[in-house]
Tab-separated table of C-alpha atoms in Angstrom:
chain	number	residue	atom	x	y	z
A	25	MET	CA	138.173	112.219	77.626
A	26	ASP	CA	138.845	115.946	74.878
A	27	LEU	CA	135.884	116.599	72.908
A	28	ASP	CA	134.753	114.200	70.059
A	29	LEU	CA	132.583	116.880	67.590
A	30	ALA	CA	130.478	113.753	66.723
A	31	ASN	CA	130.540	112.170	70.067
A	32	GLY	CA	129.783	115.492	71.477
A	33	ILE	CA	126.331	115.733	68.655
A	34	ALA	CA	125.416	112.263	69.561
A	35	VAL	CA	124.275	114.044	72.894
A	36	LEU	CA	123.859	117.000	71.969
A	37	GLU	CA	120.617	114.543	69.613
A	38	ARG	CA	119.596	113.000	72.422
A	39	THR	CA	118.475	115.669	74.822
A	40	PRO	CA	114.764	116.449	73.394
A	41	GLN	CA	113.909	113.184	72.509
A	42	THR	CA	115.829	112.192	76.109
A	43	LEU	CA	113.798	114.661	78.341
A	44	ARG	CA	110.465	114.164	75.929
A	45	ALA	CA	110.776	110.596	77.605
A	46	MET	CA	111.005	111.940	80.994
A	47	LEU	CA	108.526	114.754	81.834
A	48	THR	CA	105.959	114.048	78.550
A	49	GLY	CA	102.357	113.591	80.079
A	50	LEU	CA	103.507	113.895	83.891
A	51	SER	CA	100.844	115.953	86.615
A	52	PRO	CA	102.274	119.139	87.632
A	53	ALA	CA	103.168	117.692	91.277
A	54	TRP	CA	106.828	116.509	89.428
A	55	ILE	CA	106.819	119.392	86.358
A	56	ASP	CA	106.974	122.499	88.969
A	57	ALA	CA	108.760	119.924	91.991
A	58	THR	CA	112.064	122.392	92.811
A	59	GLU	CA	114.740	121.536	96.070
A	60	GLY	CA	113.573	124.285	97.651
A	61	PRO	CA	112.981	128.608	97.556
A	62	GLY	CA	115.116	129.861	94.599
A	63	THR	CA	115.942	126.036	93.122
A	64	TRP	CA	114.477	125.457	89.370
A	65	SER	CA	111.016	122.651	88.683
A	66	PRO	CA	111.634	120.390	85.244
A	67	TYR	CA	109.376	123.206	83.716
A	68	VAL	CA	111.341	126.378	84.759
A	69	VAL	CA	115.485	123.711	83.452
A	70	VAL	CA	113.078	122.753	79.940
A	71	GLY	CA	113.250	126.454	79.744
A	72	HIS	CA	116.569	127.026	80.441
A	73	LEU	CA	117.347	124.819	77.687
A	74	ILE	CA	115.727	127.120	75.234
A	75	HIS	CA	117.125	130.068	76.151
A	76	GLY	CA	120.326	129.188	75.877
A	77	GLU	CA	119.397	127.162	72.292
A	78	ARG	CA	118.532	130.975	70.957
A	79	THR	CA	121.450	133.198	72.790
A	80	ASP	CA	123.709	131.880	74.370
A	81	TRP	CA	125.622	129.087	72.300
A	82	ILE	CA	125.412	129.065	67.870
A	83	GLY	CA	125.152	132.495	68.659
A	84	ARG	CA	128.895	132.398	70.302
A	85	ALA	CA	130.336	129.724	68.825
A	86	ARG	CA	129.655	132.177	65.593
A	87	ILE	CA	131.436	134.667	66.456
A	88	ILE	CA	134.388	132.401	67.359
A	89	VAL	CA	134.124	131.119	63.843
A	90	ALA	CA	133.887	134.345	61.865
A	91	GLN	CA	137.466	135.059	64.180
A	92	GLY	CA	135.933	138.817	63.076
A	93	PRO	CA	137.161	141.919	64.751
A	94	ASP	CA	134.997	141.585	68.287
A	95	ARG	CA	134.659	138.381	69.575
A	96	ARG	CA	133.089	138.912	72.972
A	97	PHE	CA	130.793	136.980	73.977
A	98	VAL	CA	127.037	138.382	75.010
A	99	PRO	CA	126.380	137.627	78.744
A	100	PHE	CA	124.202	134.612	79.097
A	101	ASP	CA	120.621	135.494	80.713
A	102	ARG	CA	120.277	132.854	82.837
A	103	LEU	CA	116.821	133.968	84.076
A	104	ALA	CA	115.301	134.277	81.117
A	105	GLN	CA	112.993	131.735	81.431
A	106	PHE	CA	110.906	132.821	83.624
A	107	HIS	CA	109.167	134.946	82.299
A	108	GLU	CA	109.790	133.744	78.368
A	109	SER	CA	107.900	130.373	79.414
A	110	GLU	CA	105.098	132.102	80.968
A	111	GLY	CA	101.804	130.637	79.352
A	112	LYS	CA	103.759	127.958	77.735
A	113	SER	CA	102.973	124.393	78.813
A	114	LEU	CA	105.423	121.538	78.450
A	115	ALA	CA	104.404	120.081	76.229
A	116	GLU	CA	104.997	123.299	73.965
A	117	LEU	CA	108.087	124.215	75.173
A	118	LEU	CA	109.404	120.091	74.740
A	119	ASP	CA	108.660	120.716	70.978
A	120	GLU	CA	109.898	124.801	70.921
A	121	PHE	CA	112.640	123.268	72.191
A	122	GLU	CA	114.081	119.599	69.861
A	123	ARG	CA	112.922	122.277	66.628
A	124	LEU	CA	115.948	124.758	67.868
A	125	ARG	CA	117.911	122.549	68.652
A	126	ALA	CA	117.728	120.244	65.285
A	127	GLU	CA	118.056	124.095	64.025
A	128	ASN	CA	121.446	124.740	65.521
A	129	LEU	CA	122.967	121.259	64.892
A	130	VAL	CA	122.153	121.349	61.332
A	131	THR	CA	123.954	125.031	61.177
A	132	LEU	CA	126.951	122.866	63.783
A	133	ASN	CA	126.787	120.467	60.713
A	134	GLY	CA	126.841	122.472	58.222
A	135	TRP	CA	130.649	124.170	59.570
A	136	GLN	CA	132.787	120.502	59.188
A	137	LEU	CA	135.278	121.952	61.821
A	138	THR	CA	138.323	121.054	61.270
A	139	ASP	CA	140.333	120.381	64.323
A	140	ALA	CA	142.807	123.636	63.732
A	141	GLN	CA	139.281	125.842	63.855
A	142	LEU	CA	138.319	123.984	66.864
A	143	ASP	CA	141.255	125.625	68.563
A	144	LEU	CA	139.481	128.932	68.026
A	145	THR	CA	139.157	131.889	70.373
A	146	GLY	CA	136.066	133.686	71.592
A	147	GLU	CA	135.837	136.417	74.009
A	148	HIS	CA	133.953	135.773	77.761
A	149	PRO	CA	132.331	137.877	80.176
A	150	GLU	CA	134.159	135.799	82.335
A	151	PHE	CA	136.853	134.201	81.597
A	152	GLY	CA	138.495	136.050	78.893
A	153	SER	CA	139.887	133.260	76.437
A	154	VAL	CA	138.017	130.302	75.528
A	155	THR	CA	138.479	127.906	72.695
A	156	LEU	CA	135.408	126.252	70.522
A	157	ARG	CA	136.484	122.857	71.903
A	158	GLN	CA	135.406	123.993	75.490
A	159	LEU	CA	132.274	125.911	74.460
A	160	LEU	CA	131.006	122.487	72.126
A	161	SER	CA	132.588	120.829	75.145
A	162	THR	CA	130.284	122.528	77.543
A	163	TRP	CA	126.845	122.834	75.420
A	164	VAL	CA	127.700	118.991	75.732
A	165	ALA	CA	128.198	118.258	79.513
A	166	HIS	CA	125.495	121.497	79.978
A	167	ASP	CA	122.857	119.692	78.403
A	168	LEU	CA	124.129	116.876	80.778
A	169	GLY	CA	124.136	118.867	83.780
A	170	HIS	CA	120.405	119.747	83.568
A	171	ILE	CA	119.145	116.226	82.878
A	172	VAL	CA	121.060	115.571	85.919
A	173	GLN	CA	119.185	117.842	87.298
A	174	ILE	CA	116.225	117.565	86.994
A	175	ALA	CA	116.083	113.863	88.205
A	176	ARG	CA	117.331	115.029	91.554
A	177	VAL	CA	115.234	117.348	91.649
A	178	MET	CA	112.424	114.583	90.723
A	179	GLN	CA	113.881	111.629	93.272
A	180	ARG	CA	113.777	114.173	96.675
A	181	GLN	CA	110.440	114.955	96.213
A	182	TYR	CA	110.678	111.310	98.059
A	183	THR	CA	113.280	111.673	100.453
A	184	ASP	CA	111.408	110.924	103.376
A	185	ALA	CA	108.924	108.637	101.360
A	186	VAL	CA	111.652	105.070	100.831
A	187	GLY	CA	112.341	105.425	104.205
A	188	PRO	CA	115.240	103.147	105.322
A	189	TRP	CA	115.901	103.238	102.210
A	190	ARG	CA	117.923	107.021	102.333
A	191	ALA	CA	120.447	105.806	103.374
A	192	TYR	CA	120.981	103.571	100.019
A	193	LEU	CA	120.236	106.048	97.723
A	194	SER	CA	123.538	108.464	97.874
A	195	THR	CA	122.399	110.810	94.888
A	196	LEU	CA	119.845	111.754	97.674
A	197	ARG	CA	121.824	112.930	100.705
B	133	MET	CA	106.214	114.642	98.575
B	134	ASP	CA	104.353	111.073	99.831
B	135	LEU	CA	103.929	108.203	97.781
B	136	ASP	CA	101.226	109.117	94.914
B	137	LEU	CA	100.625	105.589	92.683
B	138	ALA	CA	99.676	107.118	89.564
B	139	ASN	CA	102.006	109.017	90.209
B	140	GLY	CA	105.691	106.572	90.675
B	141	ILE	CA	103.955	104.732	88.509
B	142	ALA	CA	104.079	107.605	85.486
B	143	VAL	CA	107.887	107.251	86.518
B	144	LEU	CA	108.564	103.693	86.578
B	145	GLU	CA	106.681	104.007	82.806
B	146	ARG	CA	109.108	106.280	81.411
B	147	THR	CA	112.614	105.219	82.136
B	148	PRO	CA	112.635	103.015	79.426
B	149	GLN	CA	112.022	105.209	77.280
B	150	THR	CA	114.541	107.898	78.470
B	151	LEU	CA	117.571	105.127	78.584
B	152	ARG	CA	116.982	104.202	75.466
B	153	ALA	CA	116.372	108.681	74.220
B	154	MET	CA	119.993	109.238	76.281
B	155	LEU	CA	121.937	105.873	75.246
B	156	THR	CA	121.010	104.218	72.252
B	157	GLY	CA	123.258	104.394	69.662
B	158	LEU	CA	126.003	105.802	71.540
B	159	SER	CA	130.198	105.307	70.605
B	160	PRO	CA	131.624	103.596	73.847
B	161	ALA	CA	132.948	106.629	74.908
B	162	TRP	CA	129.850	107.398	76.154
B	163	ILE	CA	128.260	103.620	76.656
B	164	ASP	CA	130.714	101.451	78.524
B	165	ALA	CA	132.236	105.604	80.305
B	166	THR	CA	132.982	104.960	84.278
B	167	GLU	CA	133.874	107.255	86.743
B	168	GLY	CA	136.705	105.407	87.414
B	169	PRO	CA	138.184	102.144	89.116
B	170	GLY	CA	135.095	100.754	89.888
B	171	THR	CA	132.652	102.303	89.636
B	172	TRP	CA	129.741	101.889	86.609
B	173	SER	CA	128.899	103.263	83.260
B	174	PRO	CA	126.128	103.646	81.210
B	175	TYR	CA	125.833	100.145	80.744
B	176	VAL	CA	126.556	98.466	84.182
B	177	VAL	CA	124.180	100.510	85.241
B	178	VAL	CA	121.427	99.214	82.850
B	179	GLY	CA	122.318	95.676	83.494
B	180	HIS	CA	121.781	96.871	87.711
B	181	LEU	CA	118.243	97.650	86.811
B	182	ILE	CA	117.194	94.338	84.775
B	183	HIS	CA	118.826	92.483	87.502
B	184	GLY	CA	116.716	94.681	89.901
B	185	GLU	CA	113.549	93.662	87.813
B	186	ARG	CA	114.205	90.238	87.693
B	187	THR	CA	114.899	89.903	91.823
B	188	ASP	CA	113.643	93.128	92.990
B	189	TRP	CA	110.858	95.265	93.765
B	190	ILE	CA	108.292	93.563	92.005
B	191	GLY	CA	109.290	90.218	93.645
B	192	ARG	CA	108.548	91.887	98.177
B	193	ALA	CA	105.717	93.478	96.493
B	194	ARG	CA	104.617	90.553	96.260
B	195	ILE	CA	105.969	89.577	99.815
B	196	ILE	CA	104.041	92.308	101.563
B	197	VAL	CA	100.683	91.792	99.179
B	198	ALA	CA	100.894	88.454	100.501
B	199	GLN	CA	101.167	89.388	103.618
B	200	GLY	CA	102.595	84.925	104.880
B	201	PRO	CA	104.307	84.087	107.163
B	202	ASP	CA	107.378	84.691	106.297
B	203	ARG	CA	107.677	87.874	104.366
B	204	ARG	CA	111.411	88.467	104.951
B	205	PHE	CA	113.600	89.612	101.277
B	206	VAL	CA	116.064	87.799	100.138
B	207	PRO	CA	119.071	90.234	99.688
B	208	PHE	CA	120.077	91.601	96.437
B	209	ASP	CA	122.803	91.397	95.057
B	210	ARG	CA	123.998	94.499	93.693
B	211	LEU	CA	126.430	93.095	91.621
B	212	ALA	CA	124.917	90.763	89.518
B	213	GLN	CA	124.581	92.409	86.648
B	214	PHE	CA	128.739	92.175	85.481
B	215	HIS	CA	127.798	88.618	84.896
B	216	GLU	CA	124.180	87.783	83.828
B	217	SER	CA	124.524	91.402	81.531
B	218	GLU	CA	127.564	89.332	79.298
B	219	GLY	CA	128.247	89.059	75.705
B	220	LYS	CA	124.968	91.273	75.277
B	221	SER	CA	124.382	94.440	73.615
B	222	LEU	CA	123.375	97.660	75.173
B	223	ALA	CA	120.491	97.761	72.610
B	224	GLU	CA	119.461	93.585	73.799
B	225	LEU	CA	119.430	94.956	77.595
B	226	LEU	CA	117.856	97.729	76.598
B	227	ASP	CA	115.234	95.934	74.872
B	228	GLU	CA	115.538	93.390	78.005
B	229	PHE	CA	114.645	95.929	80.770
B	230	GLU	CA	111.256	98.103	79.379
B	231	ARG	CA	109.771	93.457	78.452
B	232	LEU	CA	110.755	93.108	82.217
B	233	ARG	CA	109.262	97.195	83.840
B	234	ALA	CA	106.118	96.950	81.009
B	235	GLU	CA	105.542	92.714	83.278
B	236	ASN	CA	105.819	94.687	86.511
B	237	LEU	CA	103.904	97.523	86.291
B	238	VAL	CA	100.998	95.551	84.641
B	239	THR	CA	101.142	92.885	87.956
B	240	LEU	CA	101.632	95.840	89.641
B	241	ASN	CA	98.683	97.224	88.156
B	242	GLY	CA	96.948	94.652	88.410
B	243	TRP	CA	96.603	94.319	92.499
B	244	GLN	CA	94.656	97.416	92.527
B	245	LEU	CA	96.219	98.742	95.372
B	246	THR	CA	94.253	100.412	98.573
B	247	ASP	CA	96.378	102.588	100.834
B	248	ALA	CA	95.690	99.888	103.831
B	249	GLN	CA	97.755	98.007	101.358
B	250	LEU	CA	100.538	100.032	101.442
B	251	ASP	CA	100.511	100.779	104.345
B	252	LEU	CA	101.437	96.078	104.800
B	253	THR	CA	105.449	95.601	105.502
B	254	GLY	CA	108.045	92.971	104.724
B	255	GLU	CA	111.288	92.834	106.896
B	256	HIS	CA	114.288	94.115	105.426
B	257	PRO	CA	117.111	92.127	105.902
B	258	GLU	CA	119.098	94.964	106.741
B	259	PHE	CA	115.933	97.415	107.945
B	260	GLY	CA	113.709	95.097	109.590
B	261	SER	CA	110.453	96.344	108.990
B	262	VAL	CA	109.452	98.245	105.975
B	263	THR	CA	105.869	99.381	104.631
B	264	LEU	CA	105.226	99.067	100.565
B	265	ARG	CA	104.821	102.403	100.264
B	266	GLN	CA	108.493	103.075	101.275
B	267	LEU	CA	109.230	99.985	98.984
B	268	LEU	CA	107.250	101.126	95.089
B	269	SER	CA	108.498	104.296	96.869
B	270	THR	CA	111.713	103.580	95.954
B	271	TRP	CA	111.558	101.538	93.261
B	272	VAL	CA	110.911	105.554	91.588
B	273	ALA	CA	114.103	106.634	93.469
B	274	HIS	CA	116.531	104.081	92.904
B	275	ASP	CA	114.792	104.870	88.833
B	276	LEU	CA	115.684	108.735	89.600
B	277	GLY	CA	119.307	108.378	91.242
B	278	HIS	CA	119.732	106.320	88.197
B	279	ILE	CA	119.404	108.566	85.908
B	280	VAL	CA	121.157	111.302	87.332
B	281	GLN	CA	124.215	108.743	88.546
B	282	ILE	CA	124.393	107.568	84.026
B	283	ALA	CA	124.335	111.698	83.284
B	284	ARG	CA	126.932	112.655	85.395
B	285	VAL	CA	128.927	109.646	84.290
B	286	MET	CA	128.949	110.882	80.912
B	287	GLN	CA	129.076	114.167	81.464
B	288	ARG	CA	132.861	113.519	84.155
B	289	GLN	CA	133.840	112.699	80.959
B	290	TYR	CA	134.300	115.995	79.418
B	291	THR	CA	135.859	118.119	82.898
B	292	ASP	CA	138.510	118.825	81.487
B	293	ALA	CA	137.511	119.085	78.007
B	294	VAL	CA	134.404	122.394	79.407
B	295	GLY	CA	137.848	124.631	80.322
B	296	PRO	CA	137.031	127.948	82.847
B	297	TRP	CA	133.404	126.522	81.756
B	298	ARG	CA	134.677	124.311	85.274
B	299	ALA	CA	132.980	126.713	86.604
B	300	TYR	CA	129.948	127.832	86.526
B	301	LEU	CA	128.689	123.647	85.869
B	302	SER	CA	127.754	122.190	89.486
B	303	THR	CA	127.254	118.609	88.841
B	304	LEU	CA	130.938	118.904	87.569
B	305	ARG	CA	131.803	119.602	91.098
């Protein structure tokens, strides 16, 4: 389906509470679980989402909305969370994500974007010209992809524990 | 990792609130979205989870714990939700799931299972002998797999909307 702004924002609004409900109070066995070397734990994913709130989505949207002479996006650092999350508890990260997301949605809602504005473009460092509609759709899809990832990382911890039921759990294969 | 009963129950406890946070108040565009003919929407998945609470997990666990002469499980109906959910709103289903899950966890916690009990077995209609440990691990993994599914179904609605970013969203491919 195409981006419907209200429907997209509805998902963006829910992600902080979804992560809170999934993860708050779980033991390190879940929070720090990965899918193997070089893959991300739920804790790392939350830090990555925070970095996106700080530097990616709304900043790029602002560049497009402003339509200044230079509409190039700053490349996104996908590993920033490994130093930015240092020393922080998961509870602190969840609070930070919730606060930043809420602030960014106030900004987004404040723009009262029209369909014409959603067709405005910026310059992605790799893809070239992209529309605001694509950027906002990707913000939504990115949230959902990381919810997929967190639940999948956790599920895979039980790949062996489920025994023969593995055959029925398609997301484990 | 092996099943740690407290860690497993921690996930089971969180699923109702996770689904509530993800789905409450979303439009039918999300709630009734599927991945194509014959695939399940978030609404259908919640009904399926309810059916599992009613007929699958705790009932099978009870058969194992009791160690009666007949330890065969009743086959699980994976399509029951298509008639059982009829006429119910998603909000009603989420309430029902939360209530049933809470009741089942009271039962499970009440058993105060020992490691020796977790090694007791029942007869799965297809797999044959399975342990209580495997059954309870599967209950946890099944929850997580359906959270994966719901987020994935939602994300895939934006497969085209994200434009070139599709290349970066591994869960879309």
